[in-house]
Amino acid sequence: MYKIKSNIINVTLDTKIGYNLLKKRFDNTVIMYHGVSEKSSPYNKRHTIKKDFIKHLLFLNKHCNIISLNQFFNKEFKKDKVNVALTFDDGYWNNFSIAKPILEEMKLPATFFITGINKTNENFLWADFVDILAKSELKKNIYLDELNFELRNNSYYLKNSEQALHQIIKHEKAEYETKISLYNNLSHQEKSIILNEENKEFWKLMTDNEIIETAKSKFIDIQSHGFYHNNLGTINLASALKEGVESKNYLENLTQKKVDTIGFPDGSYSKNFLDEIEKFGISKFTAAEGFLFDFEREDNRILDRKGMYDVGKAHNQIFNAIKNY
């Protein structure tokens, strides 16, 4: 097991954070991580560097009350503390290989929101291969159906437009078949260059066996992130419900534990989905970076989450995640 000893004991963070804690300027917060990697990702800022992750946990464990997501839903708070729940999206392999041992050694609870994508032929997220493809500059133009996207400033944009490929897929063409079509337009050589073992820390997802092993941890709860990582508020309701049920069944069969919570991919959902999926045993939900609808502020079924990203120093990452002004 990875040992947390002298390399983290003397960690200090900016006194501004301590001051703001004393002044009650931080909120009870559900924190949203994605990956935890040995080094900074050259492709995106979704992965937190391990050394910063350890600093986060040390600080939060010392100054806040870290509780499980279920406890957060139940409002099992310490009144004199900032209460924090830790969540991880996407089910990256590095959650298993890096985050899990650290959480276990520090005896801290966390929820891992996991997709079912590793049950398909493509064990990766569409956004990762697009990010890696853009940074590799292998293709100056890629095509999605009849649409032509050109590479500009390390991202793909619709030709003669400011519309980004990421936004079109998330909000207009969110079906999984669209993403696979995009991937299948790449050559075998291009695929092998993008999804190689050297980069696996930044794109590889957990296998079934790794999910099973993670579920055995008394500190980690496995819950749903949808089956295909589709934006559940963009695809039609029937498809969204099918995906939610498939994800629940898949994870429950693997872990032999109850799955009753969905962490929405890209924070996308609809009121109808919340109401209908409850009939299938999913009754708790987490948004991402803000609620979409006014009703949610009074709806105890859904919690917002604040993202932790690899931007700036560790103390600023914490400050930006749990500030309330």
XYZ file of N, CA, C and O in Angstrom, residues 190-269:
320
model
N -4.019 5.993 -35.988
C -4.361 7.154 -35.166
C -4.919 6.720 -33.811
O -4.580 7.290 -32.775
N -5.749 5.683 -33.806
C -6.307 5.180 -32.552
C -5.196 4.665 -31.637
O -5.198 4.912 -30.427
N -4.253 3.939 -32.208
C -3.179 3.357 -31.405
C -2.252 4.422 -30.843
O -1.709 4.269 -29.746
N -2.071 5.515 -31.568
C -1.236 6.616 -31.083
C -1.923 7.341 -29.934
O -1.304 7.703 -28.934
N -3.245 7.524 -30.070
C -3.991 8.259 -29.047
C -4.112 7.458 -27.754
O -3.791 7.938 -26.666
N -4.581 6.210 -27.880
C -4.882 5.399 -26.701
C -3.765 4.395 -26.469
O -3.943 3.182 -26.556
N -2.591 4.904 -26.147
C -1.460 4.021 -25.898
C -1.199 3.877 -24.405
O -1.692 4.653 -23.587
N -0.432 2.872 -24.050
C -0.182 2.566 -22.641
C 0.554 3.695 -21.922
O 0.366 3.900 -20.731
N 1.358 4.436 -22.647
C 2.106 5.528 -22.020
C 1.164 6.590 -21.461
O 1.464 7.231 -20.457
N 0.020 6.762 -22.110
C -0.946 7.774 -21.683
C -2.078 7.211 -20.827
O -3.020 7.939 -20.492
N -2.031 5.941 -20.470
C -3.193 5.294 -19.857
C -3.623 5.950 -18.553
O -4.795 5.872 -18.177
N -2.696 6.587 -17.876
C -3.027 7.282 -16.633
C -4.122 8.325 -16.851
O -4.880 8.631 -15.931
N -4.245 8.841 -18.069
C -5.156 9.948 -18.337
C -6.440 9.535 -19.058
O -7.339 10.357 -19.216
N -6.552 8.276 -19.503
C -7.761 7.896 -20.234
C -8.343 6.548 -19.844
O -9.534 6.303 -20.027
N -7.544 5.659 -19.275
C -8.018 4.300 -19.027
C -9.044 4.267 -17.899
O -8.898 4.945 -16.879
N -10.078 3.451 -18.076
C -11.116 3.274 -17.074
C -10.912 1.958 -16.327
O -10.214 1.059 -16.796
N -11.528 1.854 -15.167
C -11.425 0.631 -14.376
C -12.078 -0.550 -15.084
O -13.105 -0.401 -15.756
N -11.505 -1.713 -14.903
C -12.096 -2.958 -15.391
C -13.131 -3.456 -14.385
O -13.233 -2.946 -13.260
N -13.879 -4.483 -14.780
C -14.838 -5.088 -13.854
C -14.156 -5.536 -12.571
O -14.663 -5.298 -11.468
N -13.028 -6.224 -12.693
C -12.336 -6.730 -11.505
C -11.871 -5.602 -10.596
O -11.905 -5.734 -9.363
N -11.446 -4.502 -11.192
C -11.005 -3.362 -10.379
C -12.195 -2.683 -9.697
O -12.069 -2.204 -8.561
N -13.337 -2.653 -10.367
C -14.544 -2.111 -9.735
C -14.961 -2.999 -8.567
O -15.301 -2.508 -7.479
N -14.919 -4.307 -8.763
C -15.265 -5.248 -7.694
C -14.332 -5.065 -6.498
O -14.770 -5.021 -5.343
N -13.041 -4.956 -6.776
C -12.061 -4.778 -5.699
C -12.290 -3.461 -4.964
O -12.198 -3.396 -3.733
N -12.612 -2.416 -5.711
C -12.866 -1.107 -5.094
C -14.098 -1.164 -4.210
O -14.128 -0.573 -3.121
N -15.121 -1.878 -4.653
C -16.368 -1.972 -3.891
C -16.177 -2.691 -2.558
O -16.993 -2.530 -1.637
N -15.111 -3.473 -2.429
C -14.836 -4.172 -1.170
C -14.309 -3.226 -0.095
O -14.327 -3.563 1.095
N -13.850 -2.058 -0.497
C -13.301 -1.096 0.458
C -14.408 -0.560 1.356
O -15.471 -0.167 0.874
N -14.154 -0.509 2.635
C -15.168 0.014 3.560
C -15.244 1.535 3.516
O -16.119 2.129 4.149
N -14.363 2.163 2.744
C -14.350 3.628 2.648
C -14.945 4.144 1.339
O -15.202 5.340 1.214
N -15.165 3.268 0.354
C -15.577 3.729 -0.969
C -16.930 3.127 -1.359
O -17.128 1.913 -1.273
N -17.815 3.991 -1.794
C -19.143 3.606 -2.253
C -19.192 3.755 -3.771
O -18.810 4.802 -4.306
N -19.650 2.720 -4.478
C -19.759 2.742 -5.930
C -21.183 3.130 -6.321
O -22.148 2.487 -5.893
N -21.323 4.172 -7.151
C -22.627 4.599 -7.628
C -22.547 4.893 -9.130
O -21.492 4.812 -9.735
N -23.683 5.235 -9.721
C -23.801 5.324 -11.179
C -23.387 6.680 -11.742
O -23.686 7.721 -11.161
N -22.751 6.626 -12.897
C -22.445 7.825 -13.682
C -23.059 7.672 -15.076
O -22.514 8.156 -16.067
N -24.224 6.987 -15.107
C -24.790 6.638 -16.395
C -24.026 5.472 -17.004
O -22.960 5.095 -16.522
N -24.571 4.877 -18.046
C -23.881 3.740 -18.660
C -22.885 4.186 -19.721
O -21.759 3.708 -19.771
N -23.288 5.145 -20.559
C -22.436 5.564 -21.674
C -21.861 6.972 -21.506
O -21.295 7.521 -22.444
N -22.048 7.573 -20.330
C -21.618 8.947 -20.103
C -22.311 9.908 -21.067
O -21.753 10.918 -21.490
N -23.546 9.608 -21.401
C -24.330 10.542 -22.211
C -24.919 11.636 -21.328
O -25.153 11.430 -20.134
N -25.175 12.790 -21.915
C -25.854 13.864 -21.201
C -27.328 13.494 -21.085
O -28.079 13.571 -22.058
N -27.756 13.110 -19.894
C -29.070 12.516 -19.716
C -30.204 13.521 -19.878
O -31.361 13.131 -20.038
N -29.880 14.799 -19.841
C -30.888 15.814 -20.092
C -31.001 16.199 -21.555
O -31.912 16.941 -21.938
N -30.090 15.695 -22.384
C -30.084 16.023 -23.809
C -30.694 14.901 -24.644
O -31.469 15.164 -25.570
N -30.349 13.649 -24.336
C -30.948 12.536 -25.068
C -32.419 12.403 -24.655
O -32.847 12.967 -23.648
N -33.203 11.656 -25.428
C -34.627 11.552 -25.118
C -34.833 10.796 -23.803
O -33.977 10.022 -23.366
N -35.977 11.017 -23.177
C -36.240 10.501 -21.834
C -36.181 8.980 -21.787
O -35.604 8.403 -20.843
N -36.740 8.310 -22.783
C -36.731 6.846 -22.785
C -35.305 6.302 -22.800
O -34.976 5.358 -22.074
N -34.436 6.900 -23.605
C -33.037 6.468 -23.675
C -32.309 6.755 -22.373
O -31.492 5.947 -21.910
N -32.600 7.902 -21.776
C -31.963 8.263 -20.505
C -32.360 7.290 -19.403
O -31.513 6.845 -18.602
N -33.634 6.937 -19.346
C -34.101 5.992 -18.331
C -33.483 4.615 -18.550
O -33.055 3.951 -17.590
N -33.418 4.179 -19.789
C -32.801 2.892 -20.104
C -31.350 2.876 -19.654
O -30.865 1.891 -19.082
N -30.647 3.972 -19.907
C -29.241 4.047 -19.510
C -29.084 4.018 -17.992
O -28.190 3.364 -17.453
N -29.958 4.720 -17.284
C -29.904 4.719 -15.828
C -30.139 3.339 -15.250
O -29.420 2.903 -14.332
N -31.120 2.623 -15.780
C -31.431 1.281 -15.295
C -30.314 0.301 -15.645
O -29.914 -0.531 -14.810
N -29.781 0.389 -16.853
C -28.673 -0.493 -17.255
C -27.461 -0.289 -16.358
O -26.796 -1.253 -15.957
N -27.174 0.970 -16.040
C -26.038 1.271 -15.185
C -26.250 0.702 -13.785
O -25.343 0.097 -13.197
N -27.446 0.901 -13.238
C -27.762 0.381 -11.910
C -27.599 -1.140 -11.869
O -26.943 -1.686 -10.964
N -28.181 -1.823 -12.841
C -28.116 -3.285 -12.867
C -26.684 -3.782 -13.024
O -26.272 -4.750 -12.367
N -25.951 -3.137 -13.904
C -24.550 -3.522 -14.142
C -23.720 -3.410 -12.861
O -23.019 -4.357 -12.466
N -23.816 -2.281 -12.180
C -22.998 -2.062 -10.989
C -23.454 -2.917 -9.812
O -22.630 -3.417 -9.038
N -24.748 -3.090 -9.665
C -25.234 -3.935 -8.573
C -24.844 -5.395 -8.775
O -24.489 -6.087 -7.807
N -24.884 -5.861 -10.018
C -24.459 -7.234 -10.280
C -22.973 -7.426 -10.000
O -22.546 -8.477 -9.521
N -22.188 -6.404 -10.293
C -20.751 -6.482 -10.036
C -20.423 -6.435 -8.551
O -19.667 -7.244 -8.036
N -20.982 -5.437 -7.885
C -20.566 -5.136 -6.506
C -21.382 -5.856 -5.454
O -20.950 -5.957 -4.302
N -22.567 -6.348 -5.848
C -23.495 -6.947 -4.878
C -23.875 -5.952 -3.788
O -24.136 -6.328 -2.646
N -23.920 -4.680 -4.164
C -24.321 -3.618 -3.249
C -25.337 -2.717 -3.931
O -25.415 -2.667 -5.159
N -26.103 -2.006 -3.124
C -27.177 -1.167 -3.634
C -26.636 0.041 -4.390
O -25.722 0.727 -3.912
N -27.212 0.309 -5.545
C -26.910 1.513 -6.320
C -28.199 2.323 -6.408
O -29.162 1.902 -7.045
N -28.224 3.470 -5.750
C -29.442 4.287 -5.715
C -29.176 5.757 -6.017
O -30.041 6.606 -5.820
N -27.965 6.049 -6.520
C -27.558 7.432 -6.764
C -26.919 7.558 -8.138
O -26.157 6.683 -8.549
N -27.229 8.648 -8.831
C -26.569 8.965 -10.103
C -25.854 10.304 -9.970
O -26.445 11.291 -9.535
N -24.586 10.310 -10.345
C -23.849 11.556 -10.537
C -23.962 11.901 -12.004
O -23.430 11.189 -12.861
N -24.667 12.973 -12.328
C -24.987 13.246 -13.726
C -23.751 13.625 -14.551
O -23.045 14.577 -14.198
N -23.497 12.912 -15.662
C -22.410 13.315 -16.561
C -22.634 14.736 -17.073
O -23.741 15.082 -17.521
N -21.616 15.545 -16.953
C -21.670 16.946 -17.380
C -22.784 17.723 -16.671
O -23.192 18.786 -17.137
N -23.293 17.190 -15.559
C -24.344 17.879 -14.820
C -25.628 18.038 -15.605
O -26.405 18.961 -15.355
N -25.902 17.112 -16.541
C -27.050 17.250 -17.444
C -28.185 16.319 -17.028
O -27.988 15.110 -16.865
N -29.406 16.859 -16.892
C -30.566 16.075 -16.477
C -31.832 16.878 -16.746
O -31.782 18.036 -17.162
